[in-house]
XYZ file of C-alpha atoms in Angstrom:
407
model
C 19.077 23.918 -0.220
C 16.577 20.947 -1.579
C 15.450 20.812 -5.264
C 12.114 21.853 -5.852
C 9.571 18.850 -6.069
C 7.398 19.021 -9.283
C 3.731 17.738 -7.806
C 2.083 16.563 -11.086
C 3.887 12.683 -11.145
C 2.936 12.806 -7.352
C -0.816 13.489 -8.053
C -0.934 11.083 -10.697
C 0.723 8.431 -8.730
C -1.586 9.141 -5.765
C -4.610 8.647 -8.062
C -3.305 5.369 -9.249
C -2.418 3.910 -5.889
C -5.868 4.971 -4.365
C -7.647 2.518 -6.868
C -6.299 -0.578 -5.130
C -7.277 0.893 -1.740
C -10.772 1.841 -2.814
C -11.757 -1.331 -4.416
C -11.539 -2.797 -0.666
C -12.584 -0.252 1.544
C -15.508 0.681 -0.413
C -16.869 -2.515 -0.718
C -16.460 -3.755 3.175
C -19.857 -2.127 4.458
C -21.792 -3.780 1.968
C -20.936 -7.319 2.645
C -23.640 -7.928 5.264
C -26.415 -6.478 2.818
C -24.984 -8.782 -0.253
C -25.030 -11.693 2.104
C -28.535 -10.972 2.844
C -29.717 -10.689 -0.617
C -28.018 -13.739 -1.972
C -29.037 -15.686 1.352
C -25.464 -16.678 1.992
C -23.240 -16.404 5.047
C -20.951 -13.525 5.818
C -17.901 -15.819 5.213
C -19.063 -16.522 1.736
C -19.783 -12.783 1.110
C -16.019 -12.054 2.169
C -14.908 -14.100 -0.913
C -15.637 -10.699 -2.748
C -12.501 -9.527 -0.815
C -10.418 -12.640 -1.103
C -11.010 -13.132 -4.566
C -10.174 -9.626 -5.190
C -6.883 -9.759 -3.256
C -6.194 -13.086 -5.106
C -6.066 -11.188 -8.332
C -4.336 -8.111 -6.965
C -1.612 -9.619 -5.085
C -0.035 -11.923 -7.650
C -0.707 -10.064 -10.598
C 2.130 -7.281 -9.222
C 4.554 -9.544 -9.862
C 3.721 -9.979 -13.458
C 3.427 -6.114 -14.126
C 6.584 -4.981 -12.788
C 8.997 -6.920 -15.284
C 6.532 -6.222 -18.238
C 6.366 -2.403 -17.419
C 10.318 -2.280 -17.252
C 10.393 -3.631 -20.699
C 7.218 -2.101 -22.465
C 6.833 1.202 -20.406
C 4.974 2.224 -17.601
C 1.850 4.199 -19.562
C 0.864 1.273 -21.896
C 0.665 -1.353 -19.145
C -1.009 0.933 -16.666
C -3.877 1.845 -19.200
C -4.475 -1.836 -20.115
C -4.381 -3.056 -16.438
C -6.981 -0.241 -15.736
C -9.060 -1.258 -18.702
C -8.895 -5.194 -17.243
C -10.499 -3.744 -14.005
C -13.240 -1.774 -15.353
C -13.997 -4.932 -17.474
C -14.203 -6.930 -14.063
C -16.442 -4.400 -12.564
C -18.774 -4.370 -15.562
C -18.802 -8.266 -15.026
C -19.871 -7.404 -11.323
C -22.501 -4.926 -12.372
C -24.008 -6.578 -14.967
C -24.178 -10.027 -13.465
C -25.181 -8.652 -10.162
C -27.995 -10.873 -9.928
C -25.758 -13.960 -9.973
C -23.025 -14.228 -7.149
C -20.846 -16.472 -9.177
C -20.635 -13.671 -11.748
C -20.310 -11.166 -8.768
C -17.056 -13.132 -7.826
C -15.652 -13.611 -11.170
C -15.924 -9.832 -11.922
C -13.956 -8.990 -8.411
C -11.243 -11.551 -9.225
C -10.891 -9.841 -12.956
C -10.893 -6.555 -11.337
C -8.085 -7.720 -8.943
C -5.937 -8.892 -11.747
C -6.334 -5.433 -13.515
C -5.790 -3.061 -10.518
C -2.563 -5.174 -9.424
C -0.973 -2.583 -11.971
C -1.769 0.135 -9.797
C 0.437 -0.709 -6.620
C 3.488 -1.376 -8.948
C 3.358 1.501 -11.416
C 2.522 4.320 -9.223
C 5.796 4.108 -7.270
C 7.780 2.790 -10.275
C 6.707 5.937 -12.214
C 7.936 8.239 -9.177
C 11.455 6.563 -9.356
C 11.454 7.323 -13.024
C 10.459 10.962 -12.361
C 12.512 11.921 -9.365
C 16.344 11.926 -8.237
C 17.039 9.747 -5.241
C 17.085 13.070 -3.026
C 13.528 14.021 -4.143
C 12.115 10.434 -4.182
C 11.454 9.964 -0.359
C 9.539 13.333 -0.453
C 7.519 12.368 -3.322
C 6.769 8.941 -1.654
C 5.625 10.476 1.574
C 2.854 12.133 -0.344
C 1.845 8.637 -1.793
C 2.339 6.889 1.178
C -0.409 9.093 3.091
C -2.777 8.362 0.329
C -2.105 4.601 0.459
C -2.654 4.525 4.222
C -5.556 7.245 4.674
C -7.649 6.063 1.597
C -8.413 2.510 3.751
C -9.520 4.564 6.680
C -12.062 6.911 4.867
C -13.082 4.448 2.080
C -15.344 2.572 4.256
C -17.054 5.769 5.549
C -18.085 6.722 1.818
C -18.823 3.063 1.135
C -21.085 2.734 3.841
C -23.017 5.989 3.207
C -23.512 4.967 -0.538
C -24.712 1.541 0.468
C -27.049 3.035 2.966
C -28.783 5.696 0.670
C -28.371 3.690 -2.821
C -27.739 0.091 -2.149
C -24.811 -2.146 -2.444
C -24.884 -2.264 -6.353
C -24.381 1.473 -6.385
C -20.860 0.749 -4.430
C -19.805 -1.099 -7.365
C -21.261 1.646 -10.037
C -19.372 4.225 -7.992
C -15.994 2.362 -8.209
C -16.461 1.876 -11.632
C -17.142 5.543 -12.508
C -14.215 6.525 -10.311
C -11.720 4.219 -11.976
C -12.942 5.183 -15.410
C -12.447 8.787 -14.451
C -9.089 8.007 -13.490
C -8.045 6.261 -16.722
C -9.354 9.238 -18.726
C -7.249 11.640 -16.580
C -4.227 9.158 -17.202
C -4.945 8.951 -20.734
C -4.619 12.722 -21.179
C -2.117 13.576 -18.743
C 0.048 10.638 -17.846
C 3.506 10.691 -20.091
C 5.666 7.627 -20.617
C 8.526 7.681 -18.043
C 10.906 4.935 -19.810
C 12.880 6.410 -22.582
C 14.345 2.734 -23.557
C 12.174 0.090 -24.532
C 13.294 -3.756 -24.451
C 11.863 -7.008 -25.559
C 9.212 -9.099 -23.216
C 11.407 -10.677 -20.677
C 11.419 -14.542 -20.553
C 10.045 -16.185 -17.364
C 13.519 -17.471 -16.227
C 14.847 -13.888 -16.608
C 12.153 -12.670 -14.337
C 12.756 -15.411 -11.662
C 16.319 -14.560 -12.022
C 15.839 -10.864 -11.402
C 13.389 -11.463 -8.377
C 16.066 -14.058 -7.056
C 18.871 -11.347 -7.087
C 16.604 -8.845 -5.085
C 15.423 -11.437 -2.708
C 19.090 -12.480 -1.989
C 20.338 -8.892 -1.596
C 20.860 -7.818 2.019
C 20.222 -4.428 1.051
C 16.897 -5.252 -0.485
C 15.844 -7.386 2.350
C 16.573 -4.591 4.959
C 14.755 -2.067 3.456
C 11.682 -3.976 2.090
C 11.305 -5.590 5.508
C 10.982 -2.261 7.294
C 8.178 -1.381 4.897
C 6.640 -4.865 5.336
C 6.792 -4.760 9.084
C 5.100 -0.902 9.242
C 2.112 -1.905 6.865
C 1.636 -5.060 9.075
C 0.898 -2.914 11.822
C -1.657 -0.913 9.900
C -3.124 -4.297 8.850
C -3.226 -5.457 12.439
C -4.531 -2.350 13.875
C -7.469 -2.090 11.165
C -8.444 -5.666 12.151
C -7.756 -5.362 15.938
C -9.142 -1.889 16.972
C -12.776 -2.063 15.659
C -13.038 -4.813 18.018
C -11.303 -3.039 20.831
C -13.217 0.175 20.596
C -16.770 -1.100 19.665
C -16.758 -4.448 22.048
C -14.729 -3.639 24.825
C -15.187 0.118 25.302
C -18.739 0.266 23.944
C -18.955 2.706 21.484
C -20.955 2.518 18.179
C -19.900 2.086 14.590
C -20.387 5.750 13.972
C -18.247 6.959 16.787
C -15.568 4.610 16.098
C -15.555 6.040 12.390
C -14.739 9.478 13.960
C -12.440 8.415 16.182
C -10.620 6.626 13.434
C -9.566 9.816 11.865
C -6.998 10.377 14.849
C -4.608 7.658 13.537
C -5.118 8.943 9.998
C -4.079 12.403 11.315
C -1.086 10.796 12.670
C -0.067 9.445 9.385
C -0.435 12.852 7.809
C 1.568 14.441 10.536
C 4.486 11.943 9.907
C 4.435 12.497 6.483
C 4.664 16.127 6.532
C 7.581 15.785 9.115
C 9.246 13.370 6.748
C 9.008 16.217 3.752
C 10.326 18.828 6.367
C 13.000 17.022 8.029
C 14.428 15.231 4.752
C 16.624 18.125 3.515
C 17.805 18.950 6.956
C 18.495 15.393 8.477
C 18.678 12.853 5.302
C 16.986 9.289 4.853
C 19.111 7.559 7.536
C 18.486 9.708 10.658
C 14.805 9.618 9.723
C 14.733 5.994 9.572
C 16.544 5.475 12.834
C 14.085 7.917 14.440
C 10.883 6.071 13.521
C 11.538 2.928 15.635
C 11.719 4.963 18.603
C 8.314 6.674 17.892
C 7.208 3.235 17.491
C 8.644 2.054 20.610
C 6.627 5.060 22.358
C 3.689 3.698 20.825
C 3.899 0.273 21.985
C 4.792 1.248 25.569
C 1.916 3.654 25.721
C -0.766 0.799 24.504
C 0.804 -1.437 26.996
C 0.351 0.743 29.715
C -2.366 2.975 28.888
C -6.080 3.008 30.162
C -8.897 1.712 28.050
C -10.440 4.889 26.915
C -11.117 5.933 23.582
C -8.702 8.782 23.565
C -5.749 6.747 25.177
C -6.513 3.874 22.676
C -6.414 6.170 19.470
C -3.398 8.452 20.756
C -1.578 5.174 20.825
C -2.494 4.530 17.157
C -1.763 8.125 16.264
C 2.000 7.854 17.352
C 1.991 4.282 15.640
C 0.777 5.821 12.168
C 3.145 8.840 12.724
C 6.066 6.425 12.680
C 4.891 4.930 9.697
C 4.583 8.459 7.977
C 8.448 8.913 8.727
C 9.663 5.304 7.958
C 7.650 4.127 4.903
C 8.602 6.673 2.404
C 12.362 6.616 3.227
C 12.240 2.834 3.319
C 10.567 2.470 -0.004
C 12.889 5.078 -1.462
C 15.857 3.305 -0.441
C 14.357 0.000 -1.994
C 13.801 1.668 -5.402
C 16.553 4.143 -5.707
C 19.373 1.734 -7.028
C 17.217 0.137 -9.528
C 16.411 2.697 -12.120
C 16.386 0.082 -14.891
C 14.362 -2.569 -13.082
C 11.964 -0.060 -10.753
C 8.897 -2.081 -11.760
C 10.644 -5.362 -10.780
C 11.796 -3.835 -7.565
C 8.391 -2.146 -6.693
C 6.449 -5.451 -7.457
C 8.400 -7.545 -5.202
C 8.321 -4.936 -2.483
C 4.685 -4.414 -2.997
C 3.488 -8.047 -3.258
C 5.829 -9.120 -0.747
C 4.396 -6.373 1.663
C 0.799 -7.821 1.071
C 1.729 -11.285 2.038
C 3.929 -10.472 4.700
C 1.466 -8.123 6.563
C -1.329 -10.570 6.038
C 0.583 -13.391 7.404
C 1.765 -11.245 10.251
C -1.947 -10.138 10.941
C -3.626 -13.251 10.715
C -1.022 -14.960 13.059
C -1.348 -12.441 15.563
C -4.975 -12.780 15.532
C -5.105 -16.406 15.529
C -2.643 -16.568 18.676
C -5.289 -14.858 20.543
C -4.596 -11.069 19.998
C -7.661 -9.527 21.510
C -6.511 -6.562 23.533
C -4.693 -3.005 22.929
C -1.769 -4.180 25.367
C -1.021 -7.151 23.120
C -1.047 -4.970 20.057
C 1.554 -2.760 22.196
C 4.005 -5.639 22.374
C 3.827 -6.263 18.761
C 4.504 -2.549 17.956
C 7.632 -2.949 20.323
C 8.710 -6.057 18.717
C 8.581 -4.457 15.188
C 10.425 -1.176 16.393
C 13.296 -3.501 17.802
C 13.364 -5.378 14.429
C 12.920 -2.214 12.271
C 15.916 -0.623 14.226
C 17.968 -3.676 13.393
C 17.233 -3.516 9.755
C 17.879 0.059 9.416
C 21.259 -0.657 10.829
C 21.909 -3.831 8.444
C 20.305 -1.750 5.117
C 22.985 1.015 5.495
C 25.883 -1.194 6.099
C 25.025 -3.612 3.175
C 26.079 -2.687 -0.277
C 23.503 -1.514 -2.646
C 23.622 -3.992 -5.618
C 21.607 -1.790 -7.683
C 24.260 -0.541 -10.299
C 25.295 -4.223 -10.937
C 21.795 -5.185 -11.905
C 21.416 -1.887 -14.066
C 24.664 -2.998 -15.869
C 23.522 -6.060 -16.677
C 20.397 -4.647 -18.158
C 22.518 -2.333 -20.198
C 24.870 -5.029 -21.391
C 21.912 -7.306 -22.542
C 20.626 -4.182 -24.506
C 24.231 -3.795 -26.057
C 24.663 -7.451 -27.095
C 21.422 -7.046 -28.806
C 22.234 -4.156 -30.552
């Protein structure tokens, strides 16, 4: 009989994680209008996304170790205030494209705390048995938000203009900050001194050298790479090759989102019966089915989206379990582990999707071969991960020894 899951930490973590996704998705539809108003190219307008990611990605590696030492709540609230400061700069400096860029970079620096602390706080709140179920909900939010955010961003831009998109984003983050200030309780009982850079690098080095960490982190990175590649490729396939308009595509894009939700629900239901190991071995077979389907399927909207539905369902099964396995052994260093897992996920997935598109991936059948490759590599990593010894206790013991020596 599985333990009953308390949903308050899950809901708060979902709010936290949604901020990073909305900060990109809401702005995407406004880029052509921003380019027109400032009389710049669309490539220059894309800097509003690139500079946000430049702040968002690397800052995760800083927030993780700091939150392990000082606590989640304080670091989270300060990070979100920094994101609000960046949005304020963008809103009040909206007549100057340079200030708009600076504001987006600062917003990214602040929002980087969300990807780390949302998951680290779950590790603090839940037992190893409960953690994958909690992460399955947050994974659905993290993957569903990029799909629906451009729809809302496009509606706001169409009716109120692109500046209203930034105002809406500011209002949402301010509301979340207030909710967290009132409801988010500190999840770390022991505070430590600020880690020195050499110690932070040493901890990251220990993680990246761990075969256990590598195996389960790569599973997450590969699965997320499929999401990023699909978001980049499938609009081109559906609109340019099939001939549907953007509104029609927006409706069809809800089908993969449903696949992700089905995977998340299945993960929650199957975990008490079969455990993480069997589910992680099950996911590559679903991905293999999705890849083979896209390789052979006719070029129709239903066929294309059914392939994505299967892929997303595999992600919904694999991501929560893989992320739980990454975080479980590192209770004293959950922020550091979450930072390396999340930051690596962004870097790895960006490189995979960019490389695939640069090498000429323009068709769904080509994407199918990528999914097949991910399925095979994922299965091998699951096997390697369960064979490897979890190094977490040694790292946690090292942290306790440091505290004892200081005492």
